Coordinates of C-alpha atoms in Angstrom, one line a residue:
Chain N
X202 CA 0.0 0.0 0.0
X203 CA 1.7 2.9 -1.6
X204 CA -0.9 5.5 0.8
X205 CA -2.3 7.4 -2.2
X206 CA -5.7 6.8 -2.2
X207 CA -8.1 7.1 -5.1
X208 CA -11.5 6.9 -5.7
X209 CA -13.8 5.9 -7.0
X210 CA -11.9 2.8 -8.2
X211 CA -14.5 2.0 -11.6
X212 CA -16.4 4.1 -13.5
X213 CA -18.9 3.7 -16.4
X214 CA -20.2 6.1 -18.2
X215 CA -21.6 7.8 -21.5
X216 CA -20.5 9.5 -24.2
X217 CA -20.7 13.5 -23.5
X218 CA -20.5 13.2 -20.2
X219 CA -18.9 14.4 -16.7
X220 CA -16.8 12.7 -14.3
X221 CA -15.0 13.5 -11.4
X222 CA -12.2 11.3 -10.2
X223 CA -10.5 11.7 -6.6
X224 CA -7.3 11.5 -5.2
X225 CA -5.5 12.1 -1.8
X226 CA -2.0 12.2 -1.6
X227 CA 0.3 10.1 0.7
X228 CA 0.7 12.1 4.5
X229 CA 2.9 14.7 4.3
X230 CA 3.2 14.8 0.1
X231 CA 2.4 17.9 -1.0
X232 CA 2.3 17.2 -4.7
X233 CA 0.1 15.2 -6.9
X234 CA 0.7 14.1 -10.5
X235 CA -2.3 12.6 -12.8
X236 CA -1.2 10.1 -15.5
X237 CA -3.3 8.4 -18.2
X238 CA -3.0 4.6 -18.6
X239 CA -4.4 3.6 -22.3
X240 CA -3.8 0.9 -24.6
X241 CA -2.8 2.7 -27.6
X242 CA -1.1 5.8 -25.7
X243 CA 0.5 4.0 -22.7
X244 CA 1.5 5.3 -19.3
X245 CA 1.1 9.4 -20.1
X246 CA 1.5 12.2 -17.8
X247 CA -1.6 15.0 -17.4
X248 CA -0.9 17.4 -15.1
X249 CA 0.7 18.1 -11.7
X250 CA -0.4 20.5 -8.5
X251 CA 2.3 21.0 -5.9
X252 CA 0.1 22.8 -2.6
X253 CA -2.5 23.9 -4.5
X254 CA -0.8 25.3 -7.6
X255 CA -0.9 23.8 -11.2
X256 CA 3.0 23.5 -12.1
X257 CA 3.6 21.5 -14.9
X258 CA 1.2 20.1 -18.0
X259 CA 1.6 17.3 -20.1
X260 CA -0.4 16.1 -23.0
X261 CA -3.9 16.7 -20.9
X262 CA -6.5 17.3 -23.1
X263 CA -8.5 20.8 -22.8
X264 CA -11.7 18.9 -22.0
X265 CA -9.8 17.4 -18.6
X266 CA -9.3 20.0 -15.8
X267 CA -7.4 19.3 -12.6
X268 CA -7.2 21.3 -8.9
X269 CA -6.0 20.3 -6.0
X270 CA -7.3 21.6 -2.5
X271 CA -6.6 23.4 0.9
X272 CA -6.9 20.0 2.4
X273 CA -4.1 18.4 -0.6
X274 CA -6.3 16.5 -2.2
X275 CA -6.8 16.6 -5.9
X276 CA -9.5 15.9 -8.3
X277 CA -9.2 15.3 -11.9
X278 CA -12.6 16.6 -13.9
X279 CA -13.4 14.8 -17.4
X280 CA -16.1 16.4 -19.8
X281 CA -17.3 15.6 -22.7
X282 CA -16.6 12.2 -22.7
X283 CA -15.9 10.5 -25.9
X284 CA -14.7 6.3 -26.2
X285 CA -11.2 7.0 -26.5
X286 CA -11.0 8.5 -23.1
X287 CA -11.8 5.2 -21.8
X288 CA -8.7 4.8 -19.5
X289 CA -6.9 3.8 -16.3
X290 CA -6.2 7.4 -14.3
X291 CA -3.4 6.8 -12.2
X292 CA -2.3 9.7 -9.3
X293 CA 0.9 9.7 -7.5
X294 CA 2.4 12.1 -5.0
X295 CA 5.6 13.0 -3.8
X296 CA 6.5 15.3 -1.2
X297 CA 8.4 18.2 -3.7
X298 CA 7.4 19.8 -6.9
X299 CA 10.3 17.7 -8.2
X300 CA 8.9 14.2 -7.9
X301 CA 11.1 12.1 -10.3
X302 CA 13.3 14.4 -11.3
X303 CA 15.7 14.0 -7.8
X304 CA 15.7 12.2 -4.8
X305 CA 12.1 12.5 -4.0
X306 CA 9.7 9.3 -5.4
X307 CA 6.4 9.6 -6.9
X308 CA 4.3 7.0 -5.3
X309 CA 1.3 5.8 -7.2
X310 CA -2.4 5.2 -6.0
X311 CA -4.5 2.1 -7.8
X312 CA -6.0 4.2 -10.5
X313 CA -9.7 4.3 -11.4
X314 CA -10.8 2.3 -14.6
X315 CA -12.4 4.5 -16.6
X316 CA -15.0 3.3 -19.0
X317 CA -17.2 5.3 -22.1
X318 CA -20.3 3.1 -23.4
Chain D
X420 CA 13.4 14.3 -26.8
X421 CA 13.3 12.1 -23.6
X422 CA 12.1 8.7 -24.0
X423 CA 11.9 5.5 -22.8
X424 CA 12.4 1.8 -24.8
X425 CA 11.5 -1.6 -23.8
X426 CA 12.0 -3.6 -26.9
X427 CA 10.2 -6.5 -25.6
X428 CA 6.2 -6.5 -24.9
X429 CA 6.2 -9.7 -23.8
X430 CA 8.4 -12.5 -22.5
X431 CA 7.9 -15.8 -20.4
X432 CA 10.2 -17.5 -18.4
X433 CA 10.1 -21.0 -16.3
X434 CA 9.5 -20.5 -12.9
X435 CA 12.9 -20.4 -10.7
X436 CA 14.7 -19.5 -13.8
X437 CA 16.1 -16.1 -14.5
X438 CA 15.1 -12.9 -15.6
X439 CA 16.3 -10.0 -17.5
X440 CA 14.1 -7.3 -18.8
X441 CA 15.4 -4.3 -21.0
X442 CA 15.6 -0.9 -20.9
X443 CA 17.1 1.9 -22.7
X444 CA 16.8 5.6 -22.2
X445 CA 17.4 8.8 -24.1
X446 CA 17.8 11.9 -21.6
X447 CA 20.5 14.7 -22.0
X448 CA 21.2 15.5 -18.5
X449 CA 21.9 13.3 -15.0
X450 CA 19.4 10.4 -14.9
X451 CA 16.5 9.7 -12.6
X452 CA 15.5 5.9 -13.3
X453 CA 12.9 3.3 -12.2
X454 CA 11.4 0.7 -12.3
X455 CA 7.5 -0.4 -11.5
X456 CA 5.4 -3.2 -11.7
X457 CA 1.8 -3.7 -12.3
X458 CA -0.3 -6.5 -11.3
X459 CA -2.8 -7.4 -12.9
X460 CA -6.3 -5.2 -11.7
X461 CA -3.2 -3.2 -9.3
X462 CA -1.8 -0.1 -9.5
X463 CA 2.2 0.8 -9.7
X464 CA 4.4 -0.1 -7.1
X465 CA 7.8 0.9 -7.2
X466 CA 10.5 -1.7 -7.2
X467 CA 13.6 0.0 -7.3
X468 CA 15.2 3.1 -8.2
X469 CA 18.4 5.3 -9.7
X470 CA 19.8 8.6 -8.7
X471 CA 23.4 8.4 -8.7
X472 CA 26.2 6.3 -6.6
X473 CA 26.6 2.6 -7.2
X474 CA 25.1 1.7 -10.5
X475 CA 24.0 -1.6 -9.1
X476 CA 21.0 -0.9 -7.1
X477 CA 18.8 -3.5 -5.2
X478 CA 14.7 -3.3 -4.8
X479 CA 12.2 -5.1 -3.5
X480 CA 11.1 -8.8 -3.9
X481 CA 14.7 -9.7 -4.9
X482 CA 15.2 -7.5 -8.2
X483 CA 18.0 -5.4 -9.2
X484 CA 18.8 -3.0 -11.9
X485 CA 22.0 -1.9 -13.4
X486 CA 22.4 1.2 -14.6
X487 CA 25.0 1.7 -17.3
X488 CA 25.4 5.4 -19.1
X489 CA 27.6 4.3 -22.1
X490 CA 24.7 1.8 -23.0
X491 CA 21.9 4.5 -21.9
X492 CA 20.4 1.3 -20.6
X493 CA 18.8 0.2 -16.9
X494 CA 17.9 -3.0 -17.1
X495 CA 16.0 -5.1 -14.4
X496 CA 16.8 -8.4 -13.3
X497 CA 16.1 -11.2 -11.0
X498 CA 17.7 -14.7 -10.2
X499 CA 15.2 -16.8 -10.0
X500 CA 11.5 -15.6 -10.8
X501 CA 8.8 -16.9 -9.2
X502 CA 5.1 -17.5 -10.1
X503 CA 3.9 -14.4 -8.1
X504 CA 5.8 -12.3 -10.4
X505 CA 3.9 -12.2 -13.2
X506 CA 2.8 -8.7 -14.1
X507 CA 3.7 -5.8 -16.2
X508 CA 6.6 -3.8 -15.4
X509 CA 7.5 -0.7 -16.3
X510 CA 11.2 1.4 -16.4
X511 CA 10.6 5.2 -16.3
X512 CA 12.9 8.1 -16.7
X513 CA 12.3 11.8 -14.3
X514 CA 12.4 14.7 -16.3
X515 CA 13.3 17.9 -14.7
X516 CA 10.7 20.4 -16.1
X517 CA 10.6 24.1 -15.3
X518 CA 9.9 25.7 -12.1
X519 CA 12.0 22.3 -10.7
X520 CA 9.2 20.1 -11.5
X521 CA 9.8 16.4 -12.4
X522 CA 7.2 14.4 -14.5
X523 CA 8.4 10.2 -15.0
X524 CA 7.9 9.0 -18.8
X525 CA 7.0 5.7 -19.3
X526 CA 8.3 2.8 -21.7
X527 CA 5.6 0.7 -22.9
X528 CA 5.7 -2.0 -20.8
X529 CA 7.1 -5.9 -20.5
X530 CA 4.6 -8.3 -19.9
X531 CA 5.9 -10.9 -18.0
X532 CA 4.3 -14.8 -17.4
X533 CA 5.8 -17.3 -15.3
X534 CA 5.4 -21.0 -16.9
X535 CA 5.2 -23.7 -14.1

């Protein structure tokens, strides 16, 4: 157990919808990175939030929207649905903006399956 | 551009023999380098990790990596596998980004499957 937590852990849905996916951070992390699981695309990073702040954005779509709150924890909106979104979303945190990139480790929650009918 | 190669999708072994999966890397500056595994319905759990030092470096449930920078490879390996094992792994490299933010990118993946 890693200590990210994220929920809900499946999702189905429609096409042109809205979802909201959920993620808290280990204790004491205060940075949270989303990544997109797909078959086609692979392991992808979305976005990261270091307390409270967007700092860094990958190939997130401008349909997806991220924040992250007083409290640390993050949430990852989705609208507009469409079949290829279908996806694992993966969050990890790390305690620095710099999760990765130095000493500090980006531990990784167990992702919610997302699925599009 | 950073990336992040593992030539093989998929590979089996015999239980208790040995493993080896590749991984080669393409990153101008210092290195940040792991390795993950994914069980099946699981998320990632990290199994080792490179910063700098001792390019041998030991992980979790027996696997090591070896990092060498002439062959901009990391590749993961482990004596004798056992059943359990079975899962996808993953070797990703940390970029530094601005603002000193990191993001990992992600090979592709090795399927691994354990024969009795």
């Amino acid at each position: 157990d890693s200590g990210v937590t994220q929920t809900p852990k499946h999702l189905i849905t429609a096409t042109g919808q809205r979802v909201t996916l959920r993620c808290s951070p280990r204790s004491g992390d205060l940075s949270v990175y989303w990544y997109q699981q797909s078959l086609d695309q692979g392991l992808q990073f979305l976005i990261q939030y270091y307390n409270g702040e967007e700092r860094a954005k990958g190939n997130i779509l401008e349909r997806f929207s991220a924040q992250q709150f007083p409290d640390l924890h993050s949430e990852l909106n989705l609208s507009s649905l469409e079949l290829g979104d279908s996806a694992l979303y993966f969050c990890a945190s790390s305690a620095f903006p710099s999760g990765g990139s130095s000493t500090d480790t980006q531990y990784f929650g167990p992702g919610t399956r997302l699925t599009v009918l | 551009a950073q990336s992040v190669t593992q030539p093989d999708i998929h590979i089996t072994v015999s239980e208790g023999a040995s493993l080896e999966l590749r991984c080669n890397y393409s990153y101008g500056a210092t290195p940040y380098l792991f390795w993950y595994v994914q069980s099946p319905g699981q998320g990632l759990q990290l199994l080792l990790k490179y910063f700098s030092g001792d390019t041998l470096v030991q992980g979790i449930k027996g696997f090591e990596a070896e990092f060498k920078r002439s062959q901009s490879s990391f590749n993961l390996r482990k004596p004798s596998v056992h059943w359990s094992d079975a899962a996808e792994y993953f070797c990703a490299v940390g970029v530094l980004g601005s603002s000193n933010t990191g993001k990992l990118i992600f090979g592709q993946g090795t399927t691994l499957q354990v024969k009795p």
